[in-house]
Amino acid sequence: MSTKPKYTRPLDIKGGRVDMNHGAGGRASAQLIEEIFLRAFDNEFLRQGNDGATLPMPPGLPQGGRLVMATDAHVVSPIFFPGGDLGCLAVHGTLNDVAMLGARPLYLSASFILEEGYALSDLQRIANSMGAAAREAGVPIVTGDTKVVEKGKGDGVFISTTGVGVVAPGVHIGGDQALAGDAVLVSGTLGEHGVAVLSSRAAMEFETSIASDTAALHGLVAALLSSLPAGSLHVLRDPTRGGLATTLNEITRQSGVGMLIDENFIPVLPQVQAACELLGLDPLYIANEGKMVVICASDVAEAALACLHEHPLGKAACRIGTVTVDPHGFVQMQTRMGGRRVVDWLSGEQLPRIC
Amino acid sequence: MSTKPKYTRPLDIKGGRVDMNHGAGGRASAQLIEEIFLRAFDNEFLRQGNDGATLPMPPGLPQGGRLVMATDAHVVSPIFFPGGDLGCLAVHGTLNDVAMLGARPLYLSASFILEEGYALSDLQRIANSMGAAAREAGVPIVTGDTKVVEKGKGDGVFISTTGVGVVAPGVHIGGDQALAGDAVLVSGTLGEHGVAVLSSRAAMEFETSIASDTAALHGLVAALLSSLPAGSLHVLRDPTRGGLATTLNEITRQSGVGMLIDENFIPVLPQVQAACELLGLDPLYIANEGKMVVICASDVAEAALACLHEHPLGKAACRIGTVTVDPHGFVQMQTRMGGRRVVDWLSGEQLPRIC
């Protein structure tokens, strides 16, 4: 069913080492996950290949609903950046992974790996930001764990969050549900999170007013689900690490389809575009933390856009393209110049530790 | 209801820093959690104060059971130790936290923080160990995440796991359920995990044949639940970081009771006792990863012991004491010498990065 990204060669397990590309969310990450973790843990749920798993209620309990479970490790550097910090990001990132499966998030857990010597005042600031984000989302952090590693064996604070949610009967949303002819929408402008984090790195501070878009999207998902006809919403995914380009490639691969998008319709703030030009980056590969790709039946695309536009987090939503029939699983883009090019997977490292 | 451990003074949030004691599982850990995380995240589930949370089934899912969610960050050093490794430990530790609430574990998630330069062959070994532990336990790892940090910003591999389970109707097990008169049992000999990890540390390698007891306890819990009368099993907890002493103090605090245990009945292997004497450690404070404390109505204590003895993981189970009325929440111990002493919380660091 799926078109695999073409790895030049298998991982060199015997002599190879982890490199930063393995965490960048692109092709190298996918290969590491497939050739080590999927092989070691193999099961039908993990093979769903989404940013979370949709799970049946176990035998012995009354049937009729499904659980969703999603987890993220958060290692963003620096910990505080324009528009957010590690704490709220750890809440939003995991809530969004739950929401992207069409689920209502219910509960969060959080585990902390603290580096000896980290300032308690900063830790409190992070915890308060997490607590505020969780309360604002209406999803409590119900359990946690705290470990401490020696100075020089960590980097301030790492947070892993896991979210559990519930999917209503009849909702079947996932990366493998895209159909040729479907409309491809994005919920807003792209690239703010990545540029905001980059702008605050000591080594490359530059003047910018760009703030991270970090936000919880489950309200927006609930609005779509309640306004569109049952079954018309096929895929939701937040384009985080690796950006829109990587996310679309993941979806074409899972669904066994292609895509054609139009560069003219991809919304990017002028200051993000300018920062990307300055840094030699492509906004299509920059991480977002409060945006989603929406793939739906073409005949509900206008209704979906109208619904997104009514919500504060979807005001700049656009239709950017169409799902196509393509045995190669290519994402192609009509460029502003009038040409057409393949938008490939992120093949190496672009922005390490962006989330 | 609960007797708080007495902190000498509040955390110095303004000028204080994280130290290794904050991760040791004793009094300093409890203070950090209370004064930073509980305040920031406050909600009824987190306030349960167990190593996991018991959660109502949300509307939309079949009613009649409760969910349990537990999470752990695993930073054990070294990553490979006699009897186990980070991978199987990350599975067992979280499965056990779910099981200790009387739940049947259903699903696990795993997030990885990898250090740049870590050998892929070792990563594969860890992943395979996790996969084997999960399969043996019958609980799949359904979703995950992988991040990479720069060399010198991590320590090989850290793994956070989260487990979800279900509790059958009528089962109410938790740290606040101990009643004066209840029997206090342990499922086996104490201290092997901590001594095994210590024995493999480069700086203090010593000759020993002690292997970690790391194991999944949910089968043992299921056996107890099915063999004892409903409602007679009150508390289950695995004495990990901080050991038996810390675990019993947590329980007396949550339940508002005291305890009297008898040193003569606390099972410790002679080689663990010898290693502890060599290292100046007290086995009561050493971490275990495949043992549990069982607190049950006194009249079922014999049946509980018989059930434990029939299971491979409970062969050395013993009754070690009784829950008492004590407004101070003290854990007291009848010593081998015939005296009686208070077994206090672990007050500082004993063994950092033991799990």
Tab-separated table of C-alpha atoms in Angstrom, chain B residues 35-291:
chain	number	residue	atom	x	y	z
B	35	GLU	CA	6.186	22.579	45.514
B	36	ILE	CA	6.680	22.871	41.761
B	37	PHE	CA	4.716	20.286	39.790
B	38	LEU	CA	1.667	19.676	41.988
B	39	ARG	CA	1.169	23.416	42.374
B	40	ALA	CA	1.505	24.044	38.651
B	41	PHE	CA	-0.682	21.151	37.451
B	42	ASP	CA	-3.045	20.747	40.382
B	43	ASN	CA	-5.976	18.397	39.731
B	44	GLU	CA	-7.823	15.605	41.519
B	45	PHE	CA	-6.036	12.808	39.638
B	46	LEU	CA	-2.512	14.014	40.314
B	47	ARG	CA	-3.460	14.482	43.961
B	48	GLN	CA	-4.129	10.733	44.244
B	49	GLY	CA	-0.387	10.613	44.857
B	50	ASN	CA	0.143	7.120	43.445
B	51	ASP	CA	2.744	6.106	40.836
B	52	GLY	CA	-0.023	6.381	38.257
B	53	ALA	CA	-3.525	7.803	38.043
B	54	THR	CA	-6.887	6.060	38.140
B	55	LEU	CA	-9.249	7.802	35.750
B	56	PRO	CA	-12.951	7.624	35.016
B	57	MET	CA	-13.974	6.228	31.645
B	58	PRO	CA	-14.901	9.292	29.655
B	59	PRO	CA	-18.353	9.802	28.217
B	60	GLY	CA	-18.307	8.264	24.758
B	61	LEU	CA	-16.550	5.126	25.909
B	62	PRO	CA	-18.345	2.150	27.421
B	63	GLN	CA	-18.808	2.751	31.146
B	64	GLY	CA	-18.189	0.235	33.896
B	65	GLY	CA	-14.424	0.293	34.243
B	66	ARG	CA	-11.723	2.836	34.957
B	67	LEU	CA	-8.576	3.710	33.056
B	68	VAL	CA	-5.138	3.796	34.622
B	69	MET	CA	-2.264	5.834	33.210
B	70	ALA	CA	1.331	5.776	34.483
B	71	THR	CA	4.562	7.207	33.118
B	72	ASP	CA	8.268	6.900	33.897
B	73	ALA	CA	11.455	8.459	32.600
B	74	HIS	CA	14.292	5.941	32.575
B	75	VAL	CA	17.866	7.179	32.875
B	76	VAL	CA	19.600	4.153	34.425
B	77	SER	CA	23.394	4.220	34.241
B	78	PRO	CA	25.022	2.089	32.998
B	79	ILE	CA	22.504	1.193	30.304
B	80	PHE	CA	23.423	-2.515	30.443
B	81	PHE	CA	23.678	-4.196	33.846
B	82	PRO	CA	23.560	-7.754	35.204
B	83	GLY	CA	20.062	-9.121	34.718
B	84	GLY	CA	18.757	-6.422	32.391
B	85	ASP	CA	19.155	-3.141	30.577
B	86	LEU	CA	17.464	0.203	30.037
B	87	GLY	CA	15.119	-1.325	27.458
B	88	CYS	CA	13.447	-4.063	29.489
B	89	LEU	CA	13.537	-1.841	32.585
B	90	ALA	CA	11.572	0.865	30.734
B	91	VAL	CA	8.879	-1.701	29.923
B	92	HIS	CA	8.765	-3.385	33.343
B	93	GLY	CA	8.864	-0.149	35.344
B	94	THR	CA	5.827	1.343	33.678
B	95	LEU	CA	3.850	-1.902	33.425
B	96	ASN	CA	4.374	-2.307	37.153
B	97	ASP	CA	3.121	1.193	37.936
B	98	VAL	CA	-0.052	0.373	35.997
B	99	ALA	CA	-0.406	-3.017	37.694
B	100	MET	CA	0.090	-1.513	41.176
B	101	LEU	CA	-3.280	0.229	40.790
B	102	GLY	CA	-4.941	-3.147	40.266
B	103	ALA	CA	-5.144	-2.555	36.513
B	104	ARG	CA	-4.573	-4.828	33.574
B	105	PRO	CA	-1.988	-3.074	31.361
B	106	LEU	CA	-3.121	-2.764	27.736
B	107	TYR	CA	-0.849	-0.445	25.811
B	108	LEU	CA	2.561	1.173	26.105
B	109	SER	CA	4.092	4.209	24.419
B	110	ALA	CA	7.813	4.931	24.290
B	111	SER	CA	9.778	8.101	23.613
B	112	PHE	CA	13.525	8.134	23.074
B	113	ILE	CA	16.071	10.873	23.616
B	114	LEU	CA	19.235	9.764	21.843
B	115	GLU	CA	22.656	11.339	22.156
B	116	GLU	CA	24.480	12.040	18.913
B	117	GLY	CA	27.213	9.455	18.420
B	118	TYR	CA	25.508	6.610	20.300
B	119	ALA	CA	26.230	3.252	18.667
B	120	LEU	CA	23.324	1.975	16.559
B	121	SER	CA	24.205	-1.576	17.579
B	122	ASP	CA	23.601	-0.710	21.241
B	123	LEU	CA	20.407	1.129	20.351
B	124	GLN	CA	19.193	-1.957	18.523
B	125	ARG	CA	20.065	-4.124	21.517
B	126	ILE	CA	18.006	-1.830	23.776
B	127	ALA	CA	15.085	-1.769	21.332
B	128	ASN	CA	15.139	-5.549	20.996
B	129	SER	CA	15.162	-5.931	24.769
B	130	MET	CA	12.157	-3.592	25.025
B	131	GLY	CA	10.337	-5.457	22.299
B	132	ALA	CA	10.990	-8.814	23.954
B	133	ALA	CA	9.848	-7.534	27.359
B	134	ALA	CA	6.685	-6.081	25.838
B	135	ARG	CA	5.883	-9.298	23.973
B	136	GLU	CA	6.541	-11.425	27.038
B	137	ALA	CA	4.194	-9.189	29.021
B	138	GLY	CA	1.586	-9.287	26.254
B	139	VAL	CA	1.429	-5.495	26.111
B	140	PRO	CA	2.331	-3.862	22.762
B	141	ILE	CA	4.312	-0.639	22.337
B	142	VAL	CA	1.767	1.111	20.164
B	143	THR	CA	3.300	4.510	19.496
B	144	GLY	CA	6.549	6.377	20.023
B	145	ASP	CA	8.781	9.330	19.329
B	146	THR	CA	12.506	9.783	18.766
B	147	LYS	CA	14.587	12.890	19.357
B	148	VAL	CA	18.333	13.383	19.063
B	149	VAL	CA	20.435	15.820	21.114
B	150	GLU	CA	24.014	16.900	20.458
B	151	LYS	CA	26.922	14.918	21.852
B	152	GLY	CA	27.450	16.039	25.440
B	153	LYS	CA	23.809	17.117	25.917
B	154	GLY	CA	22.486	13.664	26.796
B	155	ASP	CA	23.891	10.357	27.995
B	156	GLY	CA	23.447	7.648	25.405
B	157	VAL	CA	19.732	6.919	25.599
B	158	PHE	CA	16.908	8.053	27.848
B	159	ILE	CA	13.519	6.350	27.473
B	160	SER	CA	10.172	7.553	28.740
B	161	THR	CA	7.389	5.005	28.711
B	162	THR	CA	3.709	5.475	29.440
B	163	GLY	CA	1.254	2.688	30.120
B	164	VAL	CA	-2.504	2.573	29.905
B	165	GLY	CA	-4.604	-0.089	31.581
B	166	VAL	CA	-8.096	-0.843	32.822
B	167	VAL	CA	-9.318	-1.561	36.335
B	168	ALA	CA	-12.197	-3.954	36.800
B	169	PRO	CA	-15.276	-2.667	38.609
B	170	GLY	CA	-15.067	-3.203	42.372
B	171	VAL	CA	-11.273	-3.022	42.540
B	172	HIS	CA	-10.053	-0.057	44.611
B	173	ILE	CA	-6.343	-0.302	45.168
B	174	GLY	CA	-4.151	2.673	45.994
B	175	GLY	CA	-1.693	4.093	48.467
B	176	ASP	CA	-4.498	5.676	50.492
B	177	GLN	CA	-6.362	2.414	51.133
B	178	ALA	CA	-4.270	0.918	53.972
B	179	LEU	CA	-6.244	0.314	57.179
B	180	ALA	CA	-4.958	-0.201	60.701
B	181	GLY	CA	-4.750	-3.939	61.300
B	182	ASP	CA	-3.910	-4.773	57.663
B	183	ALA	CA	-1.057	-7.165	56.919
B	184	VAL	CA	2.068	-5.884	55.150
B	185	LEU	CA	3.695	-8.370	52.756
B	186	VAL	CA	6.566	-8.180	50.302
B	187	SER	CA	6.602	-10.407	47.240
B	188	GLY	CA	10.277	-11.391	47.482
B	189	THR	CA	13.845	-10.553	48.422
B	190	LEU	CA	14.915	-6.925	48.402
B	191	GLY	CA	17.759	-4.911	46.956
B	192	GLU	CA	18.926	-6.918	43.941
B	193	HIS	CA	18.282	-4.281	41.285
B	194	GLY	CA	20.137	-1.493	43.026
B	195	VAL	CA	23.111	-3.662	43.915
B	196	ALA	CA	23.293	-5.110	40.389
B	197	VAL	CA	23.374	-1.634	38.812
B	198	LEU	CA	25.919	-0.401	41.347
B	199	SER	CA	28.092	-3.431	40.762
B	200	SER	CA	28.372	-2.582	37.081
B	201	ARG	CA	29.392	1.043	37.480
B	202	ALA	CA	32.871	1.633	36.198
B	203	ALA	CA	33.982	3.523	39.286
B	204	MET	CA	32.964	0.814	41.728
B	205	GLU	CA	32.983	-2.496	39.991
B	206	PHE	CA	33.104	-5.303	42.491
B	207	GLU	CA	32.796	-9.022	42.191
B	208	THR	CA	29.208	-10.137	42.545
B	209	SER	CA	26.767	-12.619	41.112
B	210	ILE	CA	23.758	-10.457	41.869
B	211	ALA	CA	21.397	-9.824	38.955
B	212	SER	CA	18.662	-7.216	38.784
B	213	ASP	CA	15.209	-8.529	39.654
B	214	THR	CA	13.619	-6.477	36.836
B	215	ALA	CA	10.321	-8.157	35.892
B	216	ALA	CA	6.735	-7.381	34.969
B	217	LEU	CA	4.449	-7.948	37.948
B	218	HIS	CA	1.015	-7.708	36.332
B	219	GLY	CA	0.634	-11.483	36.215
B	220	LEU	CA	1.267	-11.701	39.946
B	221	VAL	CA	-1.262	-8.919	40.534
B	222	ALA	CA	-3.845	-10.685	38.374
B	223	ALA	CA	-3.295	-13.889	40.382
B	224	LEU	CA	-3.863	-12.042	43.664
B	225	LEU	CA	-6.971	-10.290	42.370
B	226	SER	CA	-8.509	-13.527	41.199
B	227	SER	CA	-7.713	-15.513	44.326
B	228	LEU	CA	-8.647	-13.034	47.086
B	229	PRO	CA	-12.140	-11.895	48.088
B	230	ALA	CA	-13.245	-8.620	46.464
B	231	GLY	CA	-12.098	-5.579	48.397
B	232	SER	CA	-9.556	-7.378	50.563
B	233	LEU	CA	-6.517	-6.143	48.634
B	234	HIS	CA	-5.864	-2.551	49.694
B	235	VAL	CA	-2.440	-1.353	48.534
B	236	LEU	CA	0.091	-2.579	45.983
B	237	ARG	CA	3.293	-0.671	45.330
B	238	ASP	CA	6.651	-1.534	43.840
B	239	PRO	CA	9.529	-0.339	46.030
B	240	THR	CA	11.733	1.188	43.308
B	241	ARG	CA	13.820	4.355	43.923
B	242	GLY	CA	14.184	4.863	47.655
B	243	GLY	CA	13.480	1.191	48.333
B	244	LEU	CA	11.088	-0.425	50.806
B	245	ALA	CA	11.631	2.271	53.447
B	246	THR	CA	10.530	5.108	51.177
B	247	THR	CA	7.602	3.148	49.767
B	248	LEU	CA	6.229	2.311	53.215
B	249	ASN	CA	6.564	5.961	54.278
B	250	GLU	CA	4.688	7.079	51.162
B	251	ILE	CA	1.875	4.669	52.022
B	252	THR	CA	1.588	5.642	55.701
B	253	ARG	CA	1.467	9.257	54.584
B	254	GLN	CA	-1.229	8.677	51.961
B	255	SER	CA	-3.357	6.455	54.199
B	256	GLY	CA	-2.868	8.369	57.463
B	257	VAL	CA	-1.675	5.281	59.327
B	258	GLY	CA	1.516	3.901	60.839
B	259	MET	CA	3.324	0.633	60.312
B	260	LEU	CA	5.283	-1.799	62.398
B	261	ILE	CA	7.578	-4.110	60.511
B	262	ASP	CA	9.945	-6.786	61.788
B	263	GLU	CA	13.506	-6.807	60.491
B	264	ASN	CA	13.683	-10.576	61.032
B	265	PHE	CA	11.063	-11.140	58.349
B	266	ILE	CA	12.454	-8.826	55.661
B	267	PRO	CA	13.919	-11.102	53.006
B	268	VAL	CA	17.352	-10.079	51.710
B	269	LEU	CA	19.711	-12.429	49.865
B	270	PRO	CA	22.966	-13.024	51.781
B	271	GLN	CA	25.041	-11.733	48.844
B	272	VAL	CA	22.940	-8.524	48.719
B	273	GLN	CA	23.376	-8.099	52.464
B	274	ALA	CA	27.127	-8.601	52.071
B	275	ALA	CA	27.363	-6.124	49.175
B	276	CYS	CA	25.392	-3.554	51.167
B	277	GLU	CA	27.714	-3.951	54.134
B	278	LEU	CA	30.713	-3.547	51.850
B	279	LEU	CA	29.261	-0.350	50.348
B	280	GLY	CA	27.795	1.070	53.551
B	281	LEU	CA	24.245	0.891	52.199
B	282	ASP	CA	20.994	-0.137	53.852
B	283	PRO	CA	19.003	-2.698	51.796
B	284	LEU	CA	15.787	-1.062	52.997
B	285	TYR	CA	16.614	1.928	50.795
B	286	ILE	CA	17.809	0.035	47.719
B	287	ALA	CA	15.703	0.026	44.542
B	288	ASN	CA	13.840	-3.068	43.371
B	289	GLU	CA	12.293	-3.530	39.927
B	290	GLY	CA	10.432	-6.815	40.248
B	291	LYS	CA	9.032	-6.778	43.780
